[in-house]
PDB file of C-alpha atoms and ligand atoms in Angstrom:
ATOM      1  CA  MET A   1       0.038  -0.012  -0.089  1.00 82.00           C
ATOM      2  CA  ARG A   2       2.778   2.487   0.867  1.00 85.00           C
ATOM      3  CA  GLU A   3       4.361   1.868  -2.442  1.00 89.00           C
ATOM      4  CA  GLN A   4       0.849   2.489  -4.128  1.00 92.00           C
ATOM      5  CA  ILE A   5       0.723   5.745  -2.158  1.00 91.00           C
ATOM      6  CA  ASN A   6       4.077   6.962  -3.336  1.00 91.00           C
ATOM      7  CA  ILE A   7       2.901   6.447  -6.980  1.00 94.00           C
ATOM      8  CA  LEU A   8      -0.206   8.235  -6.158  1.00 93.00           C
ATOM      9  CA  VAL A   9       1.745  11.255  -4.510  1.00 93.00           C
ATOM     10  CA  LYS A  10       3.982  11.223  -7.875  1.00 94.00           C
ATOM     11  CA  LEU A  11       0.772  11.118  -9.986  1.00 94.00           C
ATOM     12  CA  GLN A  12      -0.571  14.102  -8.058  1.00 94.00           C
ATOM     13  CA  LYS A  13       2.439  16.122  -8.414  1.00 94.00           C
ATOM     14  CA  LEU A  14       2.136  15.469 -12.082  1.00 95.00           C
ATOM     15  CA  ASP A  15      -1.621  16.483 -11.933  1.00 93.00           C
ATOM     16  CA  THR A  16      -0.917  19.668  -9.929  1.00 93.00           C
ATOM     17  CA  GLU A  17       1.807  20.747 -12.409  1.00 94.00           C
ATOM     18  CA  ALA A  18      -0.644  19.907 -15.216  1.00 94.00           C
ATOM     19  CA  LEU A  19      -3.515  22.011 -13.740  1.00 92.00           C
ATOM     20  CA  LYS A  20      -1.090  24.862 -13.169  1.00 93.00           C
ATOM     21  CA  ILE A  21       0.102  24.957 -17.241  1.00 95.00           C
ATOM     22  CA  LYS A  22      -3.385  24.577 -18.112  1.00 93.00           C
ATOM     23  CA  THR A  23      -4.316  27.626 -16.149  1.00 92.00           C
ATOM     24  CA  THR A  24      -1.664  29.824 -17.678  1.00 91.00           C
ATOM     25  CA  LEU A  25      -2.621  28.557 -21.252  1.00 93.00           C
ATOM     26  CA  ASN A  26      -6.207  29.500 -20.390  1.00 91.00           C
ATOM     27  CA  ASN A  27      -4.985  32.917 -19.302  1.00 92.00           C
ATOM     28  CA  VAL A  28      -2.942  33.390 -22.556  1.00 91.00           C
ATOM     29  CA  SER A  29      -6.023  34.611 -24.795  1.00 87.00           C
ATOM     30  CA  ARG A  30      -6.794  37.091 -22.188  1.00 90.00           C
ATOM     31  CA  LYS A  31      -3.507  38.127 -21.795  1.00 90.00           C
ATOM     32  CA  LEU A  32      -3.087  38.750 -25.696  1.00 90.00           C
ATOM     33  CA  GLU A  33      -6.627  40.882 -25.518  1.00 92.00           C
ATOM     34  CA  ASN A  34      -5.499  42.966 -22.681  1.00 93.00           C
ATOM     35  CA  LEU A  35      -2.453  44.006 -24.680  1.00 92.00           C
ATOM     36  CA  ASP A  36      -4.563  44.890 -27.722  1.00 92.00           C
ATOM     37  CA  SER A  37      -7.075  46.967 -25.520  1.00 94.00           C
ATOM     38  CA  ASP A  38      -3.905  49.021 -24.006  1.00 92.00           C
ATOM     39  CA  LEU A  39      -2.924  49.806 -27.749  1.00 94.00           C
ATOM     40  CA  LYS A  40      -6.540  50.940 -28.542  1.00 96.00           C
ATOM     41  CA  GLU A  41      -6.891  53.213 -25.502  1.00 95.00           C
ATOM     42  CA  VAL A  42      -3.791  54.960 -26.718  1.00 95.00           C
ATOM     43  CA  GLU A  43      -5.352  54.947 -30.172  1.00 96.00           C
ATOM     44  CA  GLN A  44      -8.240  56.448 -28.820  1.00 97.00           C
ATOM     45  CA  THR A  45      -6.657  59.394 -27.127  1.00 96.00           C
ATOM     46  CA  ILE A  46      -4.835  60.257 -30.417  1.00 97.00           C
ATOM     47  CA  THR A  47      -7.911  60.198 -32.328  1.00 98.00           C
ATOM     48  CA  PHE A  48      -9.753  62.255 -29.636  1.00 97.00           C
ATOM     49  CA  GLN A  49      -6.810  64.712 -29.494  1.00 97.00           C
ATOM     50  CA  GLU A  50      -6.599  65.114 -33.345  1.00 98.00           C
ATOM     51  CA  SER A  51     -10.527  65.949 -33.281  1.00 98.00           C
ATOM     52  CA  ILE A  52      -9.508  68.991 -30.814  1.00 98.00           C
ATOM     53  CA  VAL A  53      -7.034  70.211 -33.109  1.00 98.00           C
ATOM     54  CA  ASP A  54      -9.474  69.879 -36.020  1.00 98.00           C
ATOM     55  CA  ASN A  55     -12.255  71.734 -34.278  1.00 98.00           C
ATOM     56  CA  LEU A  56      -9.345  74.575 -33.084  1.00 98.00           C
ATOM     57  CA  LYS A  57      -8.333  74.852 -36.552  1.00 98.00           C
ATOM     58  CA  LYS A  58     -11.842  75.566 -37.927  1.00 98.00           C
ATOM     59  CA  GLU A  59     -12.604  77.843 -34.959  1.00 98.00           C
ATOM     60  CA  TYR A  60      -9.400  79.928 -36.085  1.00 98.00           C
ATOM     61  CA  ARG A  61     -10.676  79.851 -39.697  1.00 98.00           C
ATOM     62  CA  GLU A  62     -13.794  81.381 -38.740  1.00 98.00           C
ATOM     63  CA  TYR A  63     -12.134  83.999 -36.731  1.00 98.00           C
ATOM     64  CA  GLU A  64     -10.194  84.833 -39.569  1.00 98.00           C
ATOM     65  CA  ALA A  65     -12.838  85.184 -41.697  1.00 98.00           C
ATOM     66  CA  ASP A  66     -14.895  87.550 -39.396  1.00 98.00           C
ATOM     67  CA  VAL A  67     -11.465  89.674 -39.146  1.00 98.00           C
ATOM     68  CA  LYS A  68     -11.349  89.958 -42.864  1.00 98.00           C
ATOM     69  CA  LEU A  69     -15.004  90.989 -43.069  1.00 98.00           C
ATOM     70  CA  ASN A  70     -14.437  93.692 -40.445  1.00 97.00           C
ATOM     71  CA  LEU A  71     -11.352  95.082 -42.009  1.00 97.00           C
ATOM     72  CA  ALA A  72     -13.621  95.343 -45.405  1.00 97.00           C
ATOM     73  CA  ARG A  73     -16.511  97.026 -43.439  1.00 96.00           C
ATOM     74  CA  ASN A  74     -14.016  99.523 -41.883  1.00 96.00           C
ATOM     75  CA  LYS A  75     -12.237  99.971 -45.114  1.00 96.00           C
ATOM     76  CA  LYS A  76     -15.957 101.048 -46.703  1.00 96.00           C
ATOM     77  CA  SER A  77     -16.423 103.223 -43.435  1.00 96.00           C
ATOM     78  CA  GLN A  78     -13.012 105.263 -43.976  1.00 95.00           C
ATOM     79  CA  GLU A  79     -14.014 105.774 -47.490  1.00 95.00           C
ATOM     80  CA  LYS A  80     -17.655 106.931 -46.431  1.00 94.00           C
ATOM     81  CA  LEU A  81     -15.779 109.212 -43.813  1.00 92.00           C
ATOM     82  CA  ARG A  82     -14.397 111.804 -46.368  1.00 91.00           C
ATOM     83  CA  SER A  83     -17.876 112.248 -48.052  1.00 92.00           C
ATOM     84  CA  ILE A  84     -19.928 112.875 -44.809  1.00 90.00           C
ATOM     85  CA  LYS A  85     -20.906 116.538 -43.958  1.00 89.00           C
ATOM     86  CA  THR A  86     -22.164 116.615 -40.541  1.00 94.00           C
ATOM     87  CA  ASN A  87     -19.968 116.504 -37.502  1.00 95.00           C
ATOM     88  CA  ARG A  88     -22.570 114.091 -35.708  1.00 94.00           C
ATOM     89  CA  GLU A  89     -22.428 111.986 -38.639  1.00 93.00           C
ATOM     90  CA  TYR A  90     -18.885 111.930 -38.889  1.00 94.00           C
ATOM     91  CA  GLN A  91     -18.439 111.471 -34.998  1.00 95.00           C
ATOM     92  CA  SER A  92     -21.093 108.410 -35.178  1.00 95.00           C
ATOM     93  CA  LEU A  93     -19.242 106.696 -38.137  1.00 95.00           C
ATOM     94  CA  LEU A  94     -16.017 107.173 -36.331  1.00 95.00           C
ATOM     95  CA  LYS A  95     -17.110 105.431 -33.273  1.00 96.00           C
ATOM     96  CA  GLU A  96     -18.396 102.615 -35.532  1.00 96.00           C
ATOM     97  CA  ILE A  97     -14.984 102.401 -36.863  1.00 97.00           C
ATOM     98  CA  GLU A  98     -13.330 102.168 -33.561  1.00 97.00           C
ATOM     99  CA  ASP A  99     -15.895  99.446 -32.303  1.00 97.00           C
ATOM    100  CA  VAL A 100     -15.500  97.456 -34.913  1.00 97.00           C
ATOM    101  CA  LYS A 101     -11.401  97.640 -34.460  1.00 97.00           C
ATOM    102  CA  SER A 102     -11.769  96.737 -30.996  1.00 97.00           C
ATOM    103  CA  LYS A 103     -13.921  93.850 -31.702  1.00 97.00           C
ATOM    104  CA  ASN A 104     -11.063  92.753 -34.069  1.00 97.00           C
ATOM    105  CA  SER A 105      -8.566  93.093 -31.471  1.00 97.00           C
ATOM    106  CA  SER A 106     -10.419  90.976 -29.075  1.00 98.00           C
ATOM    107  CA  ILE A 107     -11.038  88.343 -31.938  1.00 98.00           C
ATOM    108  CA  GLU A 108      -7.066  88.407 -32.692  1.00 97.00           C
ATOM    109  CA  ASP A 109      -6.579  87.694 -29.286  1.00 98.00           C
ATOM    110  CA  LYS A 110      -8.759  84.529 -29.168  1.00 98.00           C
ATOM    111  CA  MET A 111      -6.936  83.558 -32.401  1.00 98.00           C
ATOM    112  CA  ILE A 112      -3.462  83.592 -30.590  1.00 98.00           C
ATOM    113  CA  GLU A 113      -5.263  81.571 -27.694  1.00 97.00           C
ATOM    114  CA  CYS A 114      -6.516  79.092 -30.446  1.00 97.00           C
ATOM    115  CA  LEU A 115      -2.874  78.820 -31.917  1.00 98.00           C
ATOM    116  CA  ASP A 116      -1.424  78.253 -28.196  1.00 98.00           C
ATOM    117  CA  ARG A 117      -4.186  75.526 -27.850  1.00 98.00           C
ATOM    118  CA  ILE A 118      -3.295  74.120 -31.129  1.00 98.00           C
ATOM    119  CA  ASP A 119       0.275  73.944 -30.098  1.00 98.00           C
ATOM    120  CA  GLU A 120      -0.143  72.284 -26.707  1.00 98.00           C
ATOM    121  CA  THR A 121      -2.645  69.625 -28.292  1.00 98.00           C
ATOM    122  CA  GLU A 122      -0.314  68.975 -31.502  1.00 98.00           C
ATOM    123  CA  LYS A 123       2.332  68.289 -28.413  1.00 98.00           C
ATOM    124  CA  VAL A 124       0.385  65.907 -26.504  1.00 96.00           C
ATOM    125  CA  ILE A 125      -0.563  64.139 -29.989  1.00 97.00           C
ATOM    126  CA  ALA A 126       3.329  63.797 -30.660  1.00 98.00           C
ATOM    127  CA  GLU A 127       3.743  62.356 -27.253  1.00 97.00           C
ATOM    128  CA  LYS A 128       1.056  60.251 -27.543  1.00 96.00           C
ATOM    129  CA  LYS A 129       2.508  58.842 -30.949  1.00 97.00           C
ATOM    130  CA  ASP A 130       5.620  58.245 -29.375  1.00 97.00           C
ATOM    131  CA  GLU A 131       4.156  56.188 -26.725  1.00 95.00           C
ATOM    132  CA  TYR A 132       2.195  54.341 -29.312  1.00 96.00           C
ATOM    133  CA  SER A 133       5.170  53.250 -31.351  1.00 96.00           C
ATOM    134  CA  GLN A 134       6.985  52.333 -28.165  1.00 96.00           C
ATOM    135  CA  LEU A 135       4.027  50.607 -26.943  1.00 95.00           C
ATOM    136  CA  VAL A 136       3.771  48.483 -30.475  1.00 96.00           C
ATOM    137  CA  ASP A 137       7.172  47.367 -29.913  1.00 96.00           C
ATOM    138  CA  ARG A 138       6.864  46.422 -26.301  1.00 94.00           C
ATOM    139  CA  ILE A 139       3.527  44.497 -27.261  1.00 94.00           C
ATOM    140  CA  LYS A 140       5.174  42.613 -30.085  1.00 95.00           C
ATOM    141  CA  ARG A 141       7.878  41.452 -27.920  1.00 96.00           C
ATOM    142  CA  GLU A 142       5.336  40.504 -25.061  1.00 93.00           C
ATOM    143  CA  LYS A 143       3.110  38.830 -27.563  1.00 93.00           C
ATOM    144  CA  GLU A 144       6.206  36.760 -28.861  1.00 95.00           C
ATOM    145  CA  ASN A 145       7.011  36.018 -25.297  1.00 94.00           C
ATOM    146  CA  ILE A 146       3.351  34.946 -24.171  1.00 93.00           C
ATOM    147  CA  ASN A 147       3.276  32.559 -27.467  1.00 94.00           C
ATOM    148  CA  GLN A 148       6.748  31.063 -26.804  1.00 95.00           C
ATOM    149  CA  GLU A 149       5.708  30.441 -22.939  1.00 93.00           C
ATOM    150  CA  ALA A 150       2.542  28.879 -24.290  1.00 94.00           C
ATOM    151  CA  GLU A 151       4.314  26.691 -26.771  1.00 96.00           C
ATOM    152  CA  LEU A 152       6.612  25.354 -23.829  1.00 96.00           C
ATOM    153  CA  GLY A 153       3.491  24.983 -22.059  1.00 95.00           C
ATOM    154  CA  ARG A 154       1.962  22.710 -24.412  1.00 96.00           C
ATOM    155  CA  LYS A 155       5.398  20.622 -24.634  1.00 97.00           C
ATOM    156  CA  LYS A 156       5.283  20.063 -21.088  1.00 96.00           C
ATOM    157  CA  LEU A 157       1.944  19.295 -21.057  1.00 96.00           C
ATOM    158  CA  ASP A 158       2.396  16.481 -23.344  1.00 97.00           C
ATOM    159  CA  GLU A 159       5.266  15.492 -21.490  1.00 97.00           C
ATOM    160  CA  LEU A 160       3.566  15.425 -18.298  1.00 96.00           C
ATOM    161  CA  ASP A 161       0.656  13.291 -20.098  1.00 96.00           C
ATOM    162  CA  LYS A 162       2.899  10.935 -21.134  1.00 96.00           C
ATOM    163  CA  ASP A 163       4.597  10.408 -17.659  1.00 95.00           C
ATOM    164  CA  ARG A 164       0.969  10.581 -16.316  1.00 94.00           C
ATOM    165  CA  GLU A 165       0.005   7.553 -18.372  1.00 94.00           C
ATOM    166  CA  LYS A 166       2.912   5.607 -17.367  1.00 94.00           C
ATOM    167  CA  ILE A 167       2.533   6.034 -13.637  1.00 94.00           C
ATOM    168  CA  SER A 168      -1.302   5.485 -13.752  1.00 91.00           C
ATOM    169  CA  GLY A 169      -0.490   2.355 -15.245  1.00 92.00           C
ATOM    170  CA  MET A 170       1.282   1.488 -12.148  1.00 93.00           C
ATOM    171  CA  ILE A 171      -1.499   1.932  -9.882  1.00 93.00           C
ATOM    172  CA  ASP A 172      -4.167  -0.606  -8.753  1.00 92.00           C
ATOM    173  CA  SER A 173      -7.258   0.304 -10.718  1.00 91.00           C
ATOM    174  CA  GLU A 174      -9.591   0.418  -7.788  1.00 91.00           C
ATOM    175  CA  LEU A 175      -6.845   2.998  -6.079  1.00 91.00           C
ATOM    176  CA  PHE A 176      -6.731   4.869  -9.265  1.00 92.00           C
ATOM    177  CA  LYS A 177     -10.534   5.318  -9.179  1.00 93.00           C
ATOM    178  CA  LYS A 178     -10.982   6.644  -5.808  1.00 93.00           C
ATOM    179  CA  TYR A 179      -7.947   8.945  -6.530  1.00 93.00           C
ATOM    180  CA  LEU A 180      -9.939  10.262  -9.567  1.00 93.00           C
ATOM    181  CA  VAL A 181     -13.341  10.626  -7.167  1.00 93.00           C
ATOM    182  CA  VAL A 182     -11.409  12.680  -4.342  1.00 94.00           C
ATOM    183  CA  LYS A 183      -9.772  14.653  -7.101  1.00 92.00           C
ATOM    184  CA  GLU A 184     -12.981  15.601  -8.485  1.00 91.00           C
ATOM    185  CA  GLN A 185     -14.336  16.818  -5.266  1.00 91.00           C
ATOM    186  CA  ARG A 186     -11.303  18.809  -4.358  1.00 87.00           C
ATOM    187  CA  GLN A 187     -11.565  20.511  -7.661  1.00 83.00           C
ATOM    188  CA  GLY A 188      -7.918  21.122  -8.447  1.00 77.00           C
ATOM    189  CA  GLY A 189      -6.775  20.894  -4.762  1.00 87.00           C
ATOM    190  CA  LEU A 190      -4.796  18.122  -3.263  1.00 93.00           C
ATOM    191  CA  SER A 191      -6.342  14.557  -3.050  1.00 95.00           C
ATOM    192  CA  VAL A 192      -3.976  12.411  -1.299  1.00 96.00           C
ATOM    193  CA  VAL A 193      -2.286  14.402   1.751  1.00 96.00           C
ATOM    194  CA  PRO A 194       0.301  13.190   4.457  1.00 95.00           C
ATOM    195  CA  VAL A 195      -0.768  12.879   8.291  1.00 95.00           C
ATOM    196  CA  LYS A 196       1.881  14.327  10.733  1.00 94.00           C
ATOM    197  CA  ASP A 197       1.497  13.768  14.373  1.00 92.00           C
ATOM    198  CA  ALA A 198      -2.020  12.553  13.972  1.00 94.00           C
ATOM    199  CA  VAL A 199      -3.015  15.972  12.161  1.00 96.00           C
ATOM    200  CA  CYS A 200      -4.125  15.621   8.580  1.00 96.00           C
ATOM    201  CA  HIS A 201      -2.484  18.235   6.558  1.00 95.00           C
ATOM    202  CA  GLY A 202      -5.173  18.661   4.054  1.00 94.00           C
ATOM    203  CA  CYS A 203      -7.509  20.136   6.724  1.00 95.00           C
ATOM    204  CA  ASN A 204      -5.409  20.548   9.881  1.00 96.00           C
ATOM    205  CA  VAL A 205      -7.964  18.386  11.906  1.00 97.00           C
ATOM    206  CA  ASN A 206      -6.823  15.937  14.407  1.00 96.00           C
ATOM    207  CA  LEU A 207      -7.345  12.244  13.363  1.00 96.00           C
ATOM    208  CA  PRO A 208      -9.250   9.770  15.769  1.00 96.00           C
ATOM    209  CA  PRO A 209      -6.459   7.942  17.648  1.00 95.00           C
ATOM    210  CA  GLN A 210      -7.766   4.704  16.181  1.00 95.00           C
ATOM    211  CA  LEU A 211      -7.612   5.771  12.681  1.00 95.00           C
ATOM    212  CA  TYR A 212      -4.241   7.199  12.982  1.00 94.00           C
ATOM    213  CA  ASN A 213      -3.051   3.725  14.480  1.00 94.00           C
ATOM    214  CA  GLU A 214      -4.276   1.894  11.473  1.00 93.00           C
ATOM    215  CA  LEU A 215      -2.504   4.294   9.217  1.00 92.00           C
ATOM    216  CA  PHE A 216       0.872   2.759  10.802  1.00 91.00           C
ATOM    217  CA  ARG A 217      -0.049  -0.611   9.546  1.00 89.00           C
ATOM    218  CA  CYS A 218      -0.178   0.657   5.772  1.00 85.00           C
ATOM    219  CA  ASP A 219      -2.636  -2.336   4.837  1.00 88.00           C
ATOM    220  CA  SER A 220      -5.741  -0.484   3.255  1.00 89.00           C
ATOM    221  CA  LEU A 221      -6.545   3.156   2.013  1.00 91.00           C
ATOM    222  CA  LYS A 222      -7.597   5.474   4.389  1.00 94.00           C
ATOM    223  CA  PHE A 223      -9.365   8.688   4.322  1.00 96.00           C
ATOM    224  CA  CYS A 224      -9.485  11.725   6.553  1.00 96.00           C
ATOM    225  CA  PRO A 225     -13.021  11.614   8.123  1.00 96.00           C
ATOM    226  CA  ASN A 226     -13.132  15.534   8.148  1.00 96.00           C
ATOM    227  CA  CYS A 227     -11.752  16.666   4.511  1.00 95.00           C
ATOM    228  CA  HIS A 228     -12.410  12.970   2.964  1.00 94.00           C
ATOM    229  CA  ARG A 229      -9.066  13.115   1.186  1.00 96.00           C
ATOM    230  CA  ILE A 230      -6.717  10.092   0.983  1.00 95.00           C
ATOM    231  CA  ILE A 231      -4.192  10.030   3.803  1.00 95.00           C
ATOM    232  CA  TYR A 232      -1.001   8.568   4.303  1.00 94.00           C
ATOM    233  CA  LEU A 233       1.641   8.691   7.154  1.00 92.00           C
ATOM    234  CA  LYS A 234       4.389  11.394   6.620  1.00 83.00           C
ATOM    235  CA  GLU A 235       7.174   9.213   8.512  1.00 67.00           C
ATOM    236  CA  LEU A 236       7.902   5.743   7.897  1.00 51.00           C
TER     237      LEU A 236
HETATM  238 ZN1  LIG B   1      -8.484  16.431   6.259  1.00 93.56          ZN
END
């Protein structure tokens, strides 16, 4: 029985390792998706910032057109000024010209502000584009690593499968069935655990003295009454 338990423990090690690799492999596609979404995020930021620049440029052109219109208007007024006869009319037109001038001056301030904001935003875009190309490189490397690791994992899994087949052929079929049942219940946790100083190492609960004594005999398979795992003596 002791020898069979030893084989079972070996088998369990293989199963645990295989499970670990399977979990990693399952995470591969999620990892790859995460990398892609990082890239998409930067892409979206760039697109957004570019739309800001487009709007600012449009705003700038509108201001420019307004200024031109006002200049033309004032040019006309200046011409009209020459033909005016009364002082009142003259003063009123002069005031209109001044008003248009000050309007233009405030539009020009806005244009400068516009240009500043375009500059700032374009700087952000340049930084983001830099970040993007770095990210593309990094992601390419990371994807290569992930795929390489996955490939290794799959190979290792194949080896483990072969070892497992070999080892499971050495185990008594009834014992193997029981192992599989416990394994199913443990859902990836340990199914075969040592007992030390009468304590089950699966659940840390004390075994009844009689069961503990029986373990020394090594003549049959024993289960922990608390966690139902297969138990064996740690020291023999
Ligand atoms: Zn237990």
